[in-house]
PDB file of C-alpha atoms in Angstrom:
ATOM      1  CA  UNK A  31      89.550 -31.987  36.037  1.00 42.00           C
ATOM      2  CA  UNK A  32      87.932 -32.593  39.059  1.00 42.00           C
ATOM      3  CA  UNK A  33      86.020 -29.232  39.396  1.00 42.00           C
ATOM      4  CA  UNK A  34      84.098 -29.691  36.087  1.00 45.00           C
ATOM      5  CA  UNK A  35      83.001 -33.391  36.729  1.00 45.00           C
ATOM      6  CA  UNK A  36      81.015 -31.685  39.582  1.00 37.00           C
ATOM      7  CA  UNK A  37      79.427 -28.926  37.424  1.00 41.00           C
ATOM      8  CA  UNK A  38      78.233 -31.327  35.226  1.00 41.00           C
ATOM      9  CA  UNK A  39      75.600 -32.651  36.558  1.00 39.00           C
ATOM     10  CA  UNK A  40      74.450 -29.894  38.422  1.00 42.00           C
ATOM     11  CA  UNK A  41      73.733 -28.058  35.297  1.00 37.00           C
ATOM     12  CA  UNK A  42      72.064 -31.293  33.986  1.00 40.00           C
ATOM     13  CA  UNK A  43      69.287 -31.163  36.854  1.00 39.00           C
ATOM     14  CA  UNK A  44      69.405 -27.446  37.030  1.00 40.00           C
ATOM     15  CA  UNK A  45      68.297 -27.529  32.996  1.00 38.00           C
ATOM     16  CA  UNK A  46      65.836 -30.550  33.896  1.00 38.00           C
ATOM     17  CA  UNK A  47      63.874 -29.018  36.631  1.00 44.00           C
ATOM     18  CA  UNK A  48      63.754 -25.901  34.551  1.00 42.00           C
ATOM     19  CA  UNK A  49      61.548 -27.765  31.988  1.00 40.00           C
ATOM     20  CA  UNK A  50      59.999 -30.031  34.158  1.00 41.00           C
ATOM     21  CA  UNK A  51      58.532 -26.963  35.257  1.00 43.00           C
ATOM     22  CA  UNK A  52      58.074 -24.962  31.730  1.00 40.00           C
ATOM     23  CA  UNK A  53      56.294 -28.726  30.725  1.00 38.00           C
ATOM     24  CA  UNK A  54      53.803 -28.992  34.253  1.00 38.00           C
ATOM     25  CA  UNK A  55      52.832 -25.074  33.126  1.00 39.00           C
ATOM     26  CA  UNK A  56      51.715 -25.460  29.545  1.00 41.00           C
ATOM     27  CA  UNK A  57      48.301 -27.453  30.864  1.00 42.00           C
ATOM     28  CA  UNK A  58      47.231 -24.943  33.147  1.00 43.00           C
ATOM     29  CA  UNK A  59      47.461 -22.101  30.715  1.00 47.00           C
ATOM     30  CA  UNK A  60      45.484 -23.907  28.444  1.00 48.00           C
ATOM     31  CA  UNK A  61      43.330 -24.852  30.897  1.00 49.00           C
ATOM     32  CA  UNK A  62      42.447 -21.161  31.824  1.00 51.00           C
ATOM     33  CA  UNK A  63      42.545 -20.287  27.719  1.00 52.00           C
ATOM     34  CA  UNK A  64      40.005 -22.872  27.502  1.00 54.00           C
ATOM     35  CA  UNK A  65      37.911 -21.785  30.567  1.00 54.00           C
ATOM     36  CA  UNK A  66      37.637 -18.351  29.000  1.00 51.00           C
ATOM     37  CA  UNK A  67      36.870 -19.830  25.572  1.00 59.00           C
ATOM     38  CA  UNK A  68      33.879 -21.899  26.884  1.00 58.00           C
ATOM     39  CA  UNK A  69      33.152 -18.275  28.727  1.00 56.00           C
ATOM     40  CA  UNK A  70      33.276 -16.290  25.826  1.00 49.00           C
ATOM     41  CA  UNK A  71      31.173 -18.964  23.704  1.00 57.00           C
ATOM     42  CA  UNK A  72      28.545 -19.549  26.395  1.00 57.00           C
ATOM     43  CA  UNK A  73      27.751 -15.670  26.631  1.00 57.00           C
ATOM     44  CA  UNK A  74      27.123 -15.666  22.456  1.00 49.00           C
ATOM     45  CA  UNK A  75      25.461 -18.741  23.316  1.00 54.00           C
ATOM     46  CA  UNK A  76      23.776 -17.242  25.944  1.00 55.00           C
ATOM     47  CA  UNK A  77      23.422 -13.749  23.818  1.00 55.00           C
ATOM     48  CA  UNK A  78      21.915 -15.744  20.952  1.00 57.00           C
ATOM     49  CA  UNK A  79      19.447 -17.416  22.880  1.00 55.00           C
ATOM     50  CA  UNK A  80      18.005 -13.658  24.547  1.00 52.00           C
ATOM     51  CA  UNK A  81      18.320 -12.771  21.048  1.00 54.00           C
ATOM     52  CA  UNK A  82      16.377 -15.154  19.692  1.00 56.00           C
ATOM     53  CA  UNK A  83      13.696 -15.234  22.256  1.00 54.00           C
ATOM     54  CA  UNK A  84      13.342 -11.423  21.266  1.00 53.00           C
ATOM     55  CA  UNK A  85      13.092 -11.963  17.755  1.00 57.00           C
ATOM     56  CA  UNK A  86      10.123 -14.421  18.561  1.00 57.00           C
ATOM     57  CA  UNK A  87       8.410 -12.744  21.112  1.00 58.00           C
ATOM     58  CA  UNK A  88       8.813  -9.414  18.885  1.00 61.00           C
ATOM     59  CA  UNK A  89       7.168 -12.053  15.391  1.00 68.00           C
ATOM     60  CA  UNK A  90       4.154 -12.840  17.920  1.00 61.00           C
ATOM     61  CA  UNK A  91       3.714  -9.125  18.716  1.00 66.00           C
ATOM     62  CA  UNK A  92       3.239  -8.917  15.092  1.00 64.00           C
ATOM     63  CA  UNK A  93       1.476 -11.520  14.313  1.00 64.00           C
ATOM     64  CA  UNK A  94      -0.940 -10.711  16.878  1.00 68.00           C
ATOM     65  CA  UNK A  95      -1.468  -6.881  16.426  1.00 68.00           C
ATOM     66  CA  UNK A  96      -1.983  -8.848  12.400  1.00 64.00           C
ATOM     67  CA  UNK A  97      -4.304 -10.704  13.433  1.00 63.00           C
ATOM     68  CA  UNK A  98      -6.527  -8.160  15.629  1.00 67.00           C
ATOM     69  CA  UNK A  99      -6.396  -5.889  12.061  1.00 62.00           C
ATOM     70  CA  UNK A 100      -7.766  -8.477  10.277  1.00 62.00           C
ATOM     71  CA  UNK A 101     -10.418  -9.240  12.208  1.00 63.00           C
ATOM     72  CA  UNK A 102     -11.451  -5.415  12.613  1.00 55.00           C
ATOM     73  CA  UNK A 103     -11.001  -5.120   9.149  1.00 54.00           C
ATOM     74  CA  UNK A 104     -13.396  -8.204   8.570  1.00 57.00           C
ATOM     75  CA  UNK A 105     -15.641  -6.726  10.979  1.00 55.00           C
ATOM     76  CA  UNK A 106     -15.660  -3.368   9.434  1.00 52.00           C
ATOM     77  CA  UNK A 107     -16.011  -5.123   6.184  1.00 50.00           C
ATOM     78  CA  UNK A 108     -19.073  -6.776   7.524  1.00 50.00           C
ATOM     79  CA  UNK A 109     -20.181  -3.801   9.057  1.00 51.00           C
ATOM     80  CA  UNK A 110     -20.192  -1.888   6.335  1.00 55.00           C
ATOM     81  CA  UNK A 111     -22.391  -4.285   3.894  1.00 69.00           C
ATOM     82  CA  UNK A 112     -25.104  -4.592   6.210  1.00 89.00           C
ATOM     83  CA  UNK A 113     -28.177  -3.323   3.886  1.00 96.00           C
ATOM     84  CA  UNK A 114     -29.589   0.311   5.952  1.00 97.00           C
ATOM     85  CA  UNK A 115     -32.329   0.721   3.439  1.00 98.00           C
ATOM     86  CA  UNK A 116     -34.410  -1.155   1.126  1.00 98.00           C
ATOM     87  CA  UNK A 117     -36.646  -0.470  -2.332  1.00 98.00           C
ATOM     88  CA  UNK A 118     -39.764  -1.411  -1.265  1.00 98.00           C
ATOM     89  CA  UNK A 119     -41.658  -2.780  -4.736  1.00 96.00           C
ATOM     90  CA  UNK A 120     -44.501  -1.410  -4.475  1.00 96.00           C
ATOM     91  CA  UNK A 121     -44.808   2.122  -4.566  1.00 97.00           C
ATOM     92  CA  UNK A 122     -40.458   2.530  -4.825  1.00 98.00           C
ATOM     93  CA  UNK A 123     -40.042   3.782  -1.228  1.00 98.00           C
ATOM     94  CA  UNK A 124     -36.661   3.935   0.420  1.00 98.00           C
ATOM     95  CA  UNK A 125     -37.223   2.608   3.747  1.00 98.00           C
ATOM     96  CA  UNK A 126     -35.006   2.152   6.746  1.00 98.00           C
ATOM     97  CA  UNK A 127     -33.150  -1.275   7.885  1.00 97.00           C
ATOM     98  CA  UNK A 128     -33.060  -1.165  11.790  1.00 94.00           C
ATOM     99  CA  UNK A 129     -31.610   1.996  13.228  1.00 94.00           C
ATOM    100  CA  UNK A 130     -30.643   3.738   9.774  1.00 96.00           C
ATOM    101  CA  UNK A 131     -32.390   7.484   9.416  1.00 95.00           C
ATOM    102  CA  UNK A 132     -35.812   7.663   8.346  1.00 94.00           C
ATOM    103  CA  UNK A 133     -35.742  11.033   7.103  1.00 97.00           C
ATOM    104  CA  UNK A 134     -33.461  10.027   3.986  1.00 98.00           C
ATOM    105  CA  UNK A 135     -34.069  10.494   0.081  1.00 98.00           C
ATOM    106  CA  UNK A 136     -32.619   8.713  -3.175  1.00 98.00           C
ATOM    107  CA  UNK A 137     -30.876  10.786  -5.542  1.00 98.00           C
ATOM    108  CA  UNK A 138     -31.252   9.159  -9.223  1.00 98.00           C
ATOM    109  CA  UNK A 139     -30.198  10.642 -12.620  1.00 98.00           C
ATOM    110  CA  UNK A 140     -31.616   8.501 -15.927  1.00 98.00           C
ATOM    111  CA  UNK A 141     -30.281   8.977 -19.349  1.00 98.00           C
ATOM    112  CA  UNK A 142     -26.852   8.965 -18.229  1.00 98.00           C
ATOM    113  CA  UNK A 143     -24.489  10.012 -19.418  1.00 98.00           C
ATOM    114  CA  UNK A 144     -26.093  12.252 -22.686  1.00 97.00           C
ATOM    115  CA  UNK A 145     -24.477  15.080 -21.893  1.00 98.00           C
ATOM    116  CA  UNK A 146     -24.424  16.834 -18.642  1.00 98.00           C
ATOM    117  CA  UNK A 147     -24.285  13.444 -16.526  1.00 98.00           C
ATOM    118  CA  UNK A 148     -20.316  13.588 -15.908  1.00 98.00           C
ATOM    119  CA  UNK A 149     -20.858  17.632 -14.330  1.00 98.00           C
ATOM    120  CA  UNK A 150     -23.852  16.370 -12.544  1.00 98.00           C
ATOM    121  CA  UNK A 151     -20.846  14.003 -11.180  1.00 98.00           C
ATOM    122  CA  UNK A 152     -18.645  16.356 -10.457  1.00 98.00           C
ATOM    123  CA  UNK A 153     -21.656  18.239  -8.159  1.00 98.00           C
ATOM    124  CA  UNK A 154     -22.056  15.255  -6.060  1.00 98.00           C
ATOM    125  CA  UNK A 155     -19.168  14.530  -5.760  1.00 98.00           C
ATOM    126  CA  UNK A 156     -18.473  18.570  -4.559  1.00 98.00           C
ATOM    127  CA  UNK A 157     -21.104  18.088  -2.179  1.00 98.00           C
ATOM    128  CA  UNK A 158     -20.384  14.849  -1.047  1.00 98.00           C
ATOM    129  CA  UNK A 159     -24.234  13.380  -1.902  1.00 98.00           C
ATOM    130  CA  UNK A 160     -24.423   9.769  -3.614  1.00 98.00           C
ATOM    131  CA  UNK A 161     -26.577   8.854  -6.039  1.00 98.00           C
ATOM    132  CA  UNK A 162     -27.645   6.117  -9.061  1.00 99.00           C
ATOM    133  CA  UNK A 163     -26.627   6.911 -12.439  1.00 98.00           C
ATOM    134  CA  UNK A 164     -28.874   5.128 -14.679  1.00 98.00           C
ATOM    135  CA  UNK A 165     -27.455   4.477 -18.189  1.00 98.00           C
ATOM    136  CA  UNK A 166     -28.633   3.936 -21.735  1.00 98.00           C
ATOM    137  CA  UNK A 167     -26.621   1.388 -24.032  1.00 98.00           C
ATOM    138  CA  UNK A 168     -27.316   4.395 -27.111  1.00 97.00           C
ATOM    139  CA  UNK A 169     -25.505   6.377 -25.096  1.00 98.00           C
ATOM    140  CA  UNK A 170     -22.132   4.358 -24.885  1.00 98.00           C
ATOM    141  CA  UNK A 171     -21.452   3.681 -28.146  1.00 96.00           C
ATOM    142  CA  UNK A 172     -17.763   5.955 -28.754  1.00 97.00           C
ATOM    143  CA  UNK A 173     -15.242   5.628 -26.734  1.00 97.00           C
ATOM    144  CA  UNK A 174     -15.748   9.417 -25.005  1.00 98.00           C
ATOM    145  CA  UNK A 175     -19.111   8.116 -23.725  1.00 98.00           C
ATOM    146  CA  UNK A 176     -17.203   5.633 -22.187  1.00 98.00           C
ATOM    147  CA  UNK A 177     -14.870   6.803 -20.690  1.00 98.00           C
ATOM    148  CA  UNK A 178     -17.234   9.098 -18.982  1.00 98.00           C
ATOM    149  CA  UNK A 179     -19.007   6.405 -18.415  1.00 98.00           C
ATOM    150  CA  UNK A 180     -15.486   5.455 -16.196  1.00 98.00           C
ATOM    151  CA  UNK A 181     -15.064   8.397 -14.602  1.00 98.00           C
ATOM    152  CA  UNK A 182     -18.668   8.641 -12.482  1.00 98.00           C
ATOM    153  CA  UNK A 183     -18.342   5.035 -12.174  1.00 98.00           C
ATOM    154  CA  UNK A 184     -14.824   5.705 -10.586  1.00 98.00           C
ATOM    155  CA  UNK A 185     -16.062   8.557  -8.521  1.00 98.00           C
ATOM    156  CA  UNK A 186     -17.691   6.307  -6.633  1.00 98.00           C
ATOM    157  CA  UNK A 187     -21.100   6.401  -8.163  1.00 98.00           C
ATOM    158  CA  UNK A 188     -23.584   3.210  -8.708  1.00 98.00           C
ATOM    159  CA  UNK A 189     -23.994   2.729 -11.813  1.00 98.00           C
ATOM    160  CA  UNK A 190     -28.197   1.177 -13.155  1.00 98.00           C
ATOM    161  CA  UNK A 191     -29.502  -0.392 -16.045  1.00 98.00           C
ATOM    162  CA  UNK A 192     -32.437   2.035 -17.999  1.00 98.00           C
ATOM    163  CA  UNK A 193     -32.336  -0.210 -21.125  1.00 98.00           C
ATOM    164  CA  UNK A 194     -30.476  -0.620 -24.238  1.00 98.00           C
ATOM    165  CA  UNK A 195     -32.029   1.732 -26.290  1.00 98.00           C
ATOM    166  CA  UNK A 196     -34.827   3.293 -24.059  1.00 98.00           C
ATOM    167  CA  UNK A 197     -37.504   1.311 -25.196  1.00 97.00           C
ATOM    168  CA  UNK A 198     -41.273   0.665 -23.879  1.00 98.00           C
ATOM    169  CA  UNK A 199     -40.356  -3.061 -22.387  1.00 98.00           C
ATOM    170  CA  UNK A 200     -44.600  -3.629 -22.469  1.00 98.00           C
ATOM    171  CA  UNK A 201     -44.749  -3.284 -26.663  1.00 98.00           C
ATOM    172  CA  UNK A 202     -41.962  -5.009 -26.373  1.00 98.00           C
ATOM    173  CA  UNK A 203     -41.701  -8.955 -27.067  1.00 98.00           C
ATOM    174  CA  UNK A 204     -39.722 -11.110 -24.496  1.00 98.00           C
ATOM    175  CA  UNK A 205     -36.687 -11.222 -26.861  1.00 98.00           C
ATOM    176  CA  UNK A 206     -36.714  -7.776 -27.001  1.00 98.00           C
ATOM    177  CA  UNK A 207     -36.529  -7.210 -23.649  1.00 98.00           C
ATOM    178  CA  UNK A 208     -34.129 -10.000 -23.339  1.00 98.00           C
ATOM    179  CA  UNK A 209     -31.906  -7.997 -25.287  1.00 98.00           C
ATOM    180  CA  UNK A 210     -31.921  -4.438 -24.196  1.00 98.00           C
ATOM    181  CA  UNK A 211     -32.321  -5.558 -20.140  1.00 98.00           C
ATOM    182  CA  UNK A 212     -28.710  -8.784 -20.879  1.00 98.00           C
ATOM    183  CA  UNK A 213     -26.493  -6.723 -23.374  1.00 98.00           C
ATOM    184  CA  UNK A 214     -26.496  -3.898 -21.072  1.00 98.00           C
ATOM    185  CA  UNK A 215     -25.638  -5.381 -18.979  1.00 98.00           C
ATOM    186  CA  UNK A 216     -22.781  -6.700 -20.204  1.00 98.00           C
ATOM    187  CA  UNK A 217     -21.752  -4.182 -22.127  1.00 98.00           C
ATOM    188  CA  UNK A 218     -21.308  -1.791 -19.406  1.00 98.00           C
ATOM    189  CA  UNK A 219     -18.940  -4.729 -17.645  1.00 98.00           C
ATOM    190  CA  UNK A 220     -16.881  -4.760 -20.238  1.00 98.00           C
ATOM    191  CA  UNK A 221     -16.347  -1.434 -19.800  1.00 98.00           C
ATOM    192  CA  UNK A 222     -16.504  -0.363 -15.629  1.00 98.00           C
ATOM    193  CA  UNK A 223     -15.215  -4.224 -14.803  1.00 98.00           C
ATOM    194  CA  UNK A 224     -19.363  -4.491 -13.280  1.00 98.00           C
ATOM    195  CA  UNK A 225     -22.489  -5.137 -14.273  1.00 98.00           C
ATOM    196  CA  UNK A 226     -25.031  -2.703 -13.524  1.00 98.00           C
ATOM    197  CA  UNK A 227     -26.459  -3.269  -9.411  1.00 97.00           C
ATOM    198  CA  UNK A 228     -30.031  -1.394 -10.404  1.00 98.00           C
ATOM    199  CA  UNK A 229     -33.049  -1.080 -12.814  1.00 98.00           C
ATOM    200  CA  UNK A 230     -35.575   1.077 -14.056  1.00 98.00           C
ATOM    201  CA  UNK A 231     -37.771   0.371 -16.822  1.00 98.00           C
ATOM    202  CA  UNK A 232     -38.109   3.351 -19.487  1.00 98.00           C
ATOM    203  CA  UNK A 233     -41.276   5.306 -19.008  1.00 97.00           C
ATOM    204  CA  UNK A 234     -41.487   3.334 -15.243  1.00 97.00           C
ATOM    205  CA  UNK A 235     -43.323   0.375 -17.333  1.00 98.00           C
ATOM    206  CA  UNK A 236     -42.146  -3.170 -16.903  1.00 98.00           C
ATOM    207  CA  UNK A 237     -43.278  -6.384 -17.082  1.00 98.00           C
ATOM    208  CA  UNK A 238     -43.779 -10.039 -15.483  1.00 98.00           C
ATOM    209  CA  UNK A 239     -40.924 -11.364 -18.090  1.00 98.00           C
ATOM    210  CA  UNK A 240     -38.973  -8.063 -16.800  1.00 98.00           C
ATOM    211  CA  UNK A 241     -39.197  -8.160 -13.360  1.00 98.00           C
ATOM    212  CA  UNK A 242     -37.912 -12.017 -13.425  1.00 98.00           C
ATOM    213  CA  UNK A 243     -35.152 -11.433 -15.753  1.00 98.00           C
ATOM    214  CA  UNK A 244     -33.759  -8.075 -13.454  1.00 98.00           C
ATOM    215  CA  UNK A 245     -34.361 -11.034 -10.819  1.00 97.00           C
ATOM    216  CA  UNK A 246     -32.621 -13.307 -12.173  1.00 98.00           C
ATOM    217  CA  UNK A 247     -29.376 -10.663 -13.262  1.00 98.00           C
ATOM    218  CA  UNK A 248     -29.108 -10.223  -9.490  1.00 97.00           C
ATOM    219  CA  UNK A 249     -30.423  -6.134  -9.682  1.00 98.00           C
ATOM    220  CA  UNK A 250     -32.615  -4.271  -7.511  1.00 98.00           C
ATOM    221  CA  UNK A 251     -35.659  -2.905  -9.390  1.00 98.00           C
ATOM    222  CA  UNK A 252     -37.326   0.543  -8.941  1.00 98.00           C
ATOM    223  CA  UNK A 253     -38.946   3.065 -10.629  1.00 98.00           C
ATOM    224  CA  UNK A 254     -39.689   6.573  -8.155  1.00 98.00           C
ATOM    225  CA  UNK A 255     -42.023   8.641  -5.714  1.00 98.00           C
ATOM    226  CA  UNK A 256     -41.481  11.392  -8.097  1.00 98.00           C
ATOM    227  CA  UNK A 257     -40.066  13.705 -10.822  1.00 98.00           C
ATOM    228  CA  UNK A 258     -40.852  16.900 -12.579  1.00 98.00           C
ATOM    229  CA  UNK A 259     -37.961  17.707 -15.000  1.00 98.00           C
ATOM    230  CA  UNK A 260     -39.609  15.563 -18.136  1.00 97.00           C
ATOM    231  CA  UNK A 261     -42.781  17.573 -17.995  1.00 98.00           C
ATOM    232  CA  UNK A 262     -43.550  21.172 -19.235  1.00 96.00           C
ATOM    233  CA  UNK A 263     -43.495  24.355 -16.727  1.00 97.00           C
ATOM    234  CA  UNK A 264     -40.424  22.709 -15.015  1.00 98.00           C
ATOM    235  CA  UNK A 265     -37.451  23.071 -17.827  1.00 98.00           C
ATOM    236  CA  UNK A 266     -36.308  25.330 -16.281  1.00 97.00           C
ATOM    237  CA  UNK A 267     -34.170  25.581 -13.298  1.00 98.00           C
ATOM    238  CA  UNK A 268     -35.373  27.714 -11.335  1.00 98.00           C
ATOM    239  CA  UNK A 269     -39.098  25.925 -11.309  1.00 98.00           C
ATOM    240  CA  UNK A 270     -37.537  22.862 -11.515  1.00 98.00           C
ATOM    241  CA  UNK A 271     -35.658  23.638  -8.521  1.00 98.00           C
ATOM    242  CA  UNK A 272     -38.825  24.954  -6.666  1.00 98.00           C
ATOM    243  CA  UNK A 273     -40.495  21.733  -7.057  1.00 98.00           C
ATOM    244  CA  UNK A 274     -38.391  19.321  -5.996  1.00 98.00           C
ATOM    245  CA  UNK A 275     -37.402  21.038  -2.539  1.00 98.00           C
ATOM    246  CA  UNK A 276     -40.987  22.090  -2.025  1.00 98.00           C
ATOM    247  CA  UNK A 277     -43.276  19.159  -3.967  1.00 98.00           C
ATOM    248  CA  UNK A 278     -45.877  17.145  -1.622  1.00 97.00           C
ATOM    249  CA  UNK A 279     -44.579  13.977  -3.181  1.00 97.00           C
ATOM    250  CA  UNK A 280     -41.556  14.586  -0.854  1.00 98.00           C
ATOM    251  CA  UNK A 281     -41.218  13.385   2.521  1.00 96.00           C
ATOM    252  CA  UNK A 282     -38.939  10.459   4.046  1.00 95.00           C
ATOM    253  CA  UNK A 283     -37.559   8.137   1.638  1.00 97.00           C
ATOM    254  CA  UNK A 284     -38.776   9.541  -1.207  1.00 98.00           C
ATOM    255  CA  UNK A 285     -36.776   8.156  -4.746  1.00 98.00           C
ATOM    256  CA  UNK A 286     -36.139  11.012  -6.694  1.00 98.00           C
ATOM    257  CA  UNK A 287     -36.152  11.361 -10.282  1.00 98.00           C
ATOM    258  CA  UNK A 288     -34.451  13.489 -12.340  1.00 98.00           C
ATOM    259  CA  UNK A 289     -32.448  13.019 -15.920  1.00 98.00           C
ATOM    260  CA  UNK A 290     -29.370  14.104 -18.093  1.00 98.00           C
ATOM    261  CA  UNK A 291     -30.346  17.244 -18.980  1.00 98.00           C
ATOM    262  CA  UNK A 292     -29.382  21.154 -19.167  1.00 98.00           C
ATOM    263  CA  UNK A 293     -31.624  22.610 -16.802  1.00 98.00           C
ATOM    264  CA  UNK A 294     -31.728  19.930 -14.597  1.00 98.00           C
ATOM    265  CA  UNK A 295     -27.614  20.293 -13.923  1.00 98.00           C
ATOM    266  CA  UNK A 296     -27.838  23.719 -14.099  1.00 98.00           C
ATOM    267  CA  UNK A 297     -30.618  23.235 -10.659  1.00 98.00           C
ATOM    268  CA  UNK A 298     -28.799  20.008  -9.277  1.00 98.00           C
ATOM    269  CA  UNK A 299     -26.767  22.371  -6.550  1.00 98.00           C
ATOM    270  CA  UNK A 300     -29.548  24.406  -5.168  1.00 98.00           C
ATOM    271  CA  UNK A 301     -31.591  21.590  -5.219  1.00 98.00           C
ATOM    272  CA  UNK A 302     -29.420  19.432  -3.017  1.00 98.00           C
ATOM    273  CA  UNK A 303     -29.189  22.560  -0.860  1.00 98.00           C
ATOM    274  CA  UNK A 304     -32.803  23.189  -0.579  1.00 98.00           C
ATOM    275  CA  UNK A 305     -33.543  19.357   0.658  1.00 98.00           C
ATOM    276  CA  UNK A 306     -30.338  19.106   3.362  1.00 98.00           C
ATOM    277  CA  UNK A 307     -32.273  22.889   4.835  1.00 98.00           C
ATOM    278  CA  UNK A 308     -34.868  20.656   5.063  1.00 98.00           C
ATOM    279  CA  UNK A 309     -32.539  18.168   6.948  1.00 98.00           C
ATOM    280  CA  UNK A 310     -32.487  15.196   4.764  1.00 98.00           C
ATOM    281  CA  UNK A 311     -30.078  13.057   4.590  1.00 98.00           C
ATOM    282  CA  UNK A 312     -29.388  11.171   0.785  1.00 98.00           C
ATOM    283  CA  UNK A 313     -29.257   6.913   0.659  1.00 98.00           C
ATOM    284  CA  UNK A 314     -26.101   5.806  -0.049  1.00 98.00           C
ATOM    285  CA  UNK A 315     -27.037   2.702  -2.806  1.00 98.00           C
ATOM    286  CA  UNK A 316     -24.594   0.841  -1.269  1.00 97.00           C
ATOM    287  CA  UNK A 317     -26.372   0.335   1.183  1.00 98.00           C
ATOM    288  CA  UNK A 318     -29.544  -0.733  -0.078  1.00 98.00           C
ATOM    289  CA  UNK A 319     -30.672  -4.881   0.647  1.00 97.00           C
ATOM    290  CA  UNK A 320     -29.932  -5.940  -2.243  1.00 95.00           C
ATOM    291  CA  UNK A 321     -26.812  -4.943  -3.593  1.00 84.00           C
TER     292      UNK A 321
END
């Protein structure tokens, strides 16, 4: 009995000591866990910060690159739209501006889009030659003719106003002149989305009224320096090629007149080849002052 009384206090002390040790160890383990958790959170925060910095740096580089590209595009656009040639209003010659090539000629096709205009446009496109197609309203009466004009425009060729019905403006009243020019501009714009940029009067006959109206409409007015396909003796592809390439009027700044004609269509490739062989380049109408 005495022996049992001695063991009971001893066991109690042992158990209390064990509980005390276990209780004391709990805060240490919790502190370690909290420290580890804090380290993880710090690592995550550090990674997030580094990622954000990287993303910010990448975005800054992208923004800078976009700004440079936009600036370059604007500079290229300004450079592309700077005029390199002008039309002399007195003689219709094409005059260079600045360092533009002097030995250059302008190709123009009147009476479009009658019968051969689309084929002529395809020929010029294949030969990489820009040109102006001067349009008459009476060749835009059908959907097929309007579609032809659209195709010529979509190929990149400039469109000019040659009046609605090819009248002699000097023999027309001012109201008729107004209608002949303005109504065609409106008709062309309805078809291709923009009004003609150039004007050529039928027979090369202008009036003071038509000159002022053309300027008001924002078009560049011109006649031509030479053309032969409407004259007897040159309604043949070989004869026409010979005169267009070797005409006495051919020189730098030539404004060459041709028409939607069967013989002109047939002669066109040889005319272009002959002019190139003589060292002539071809004026881009988009580079003419006033466009």
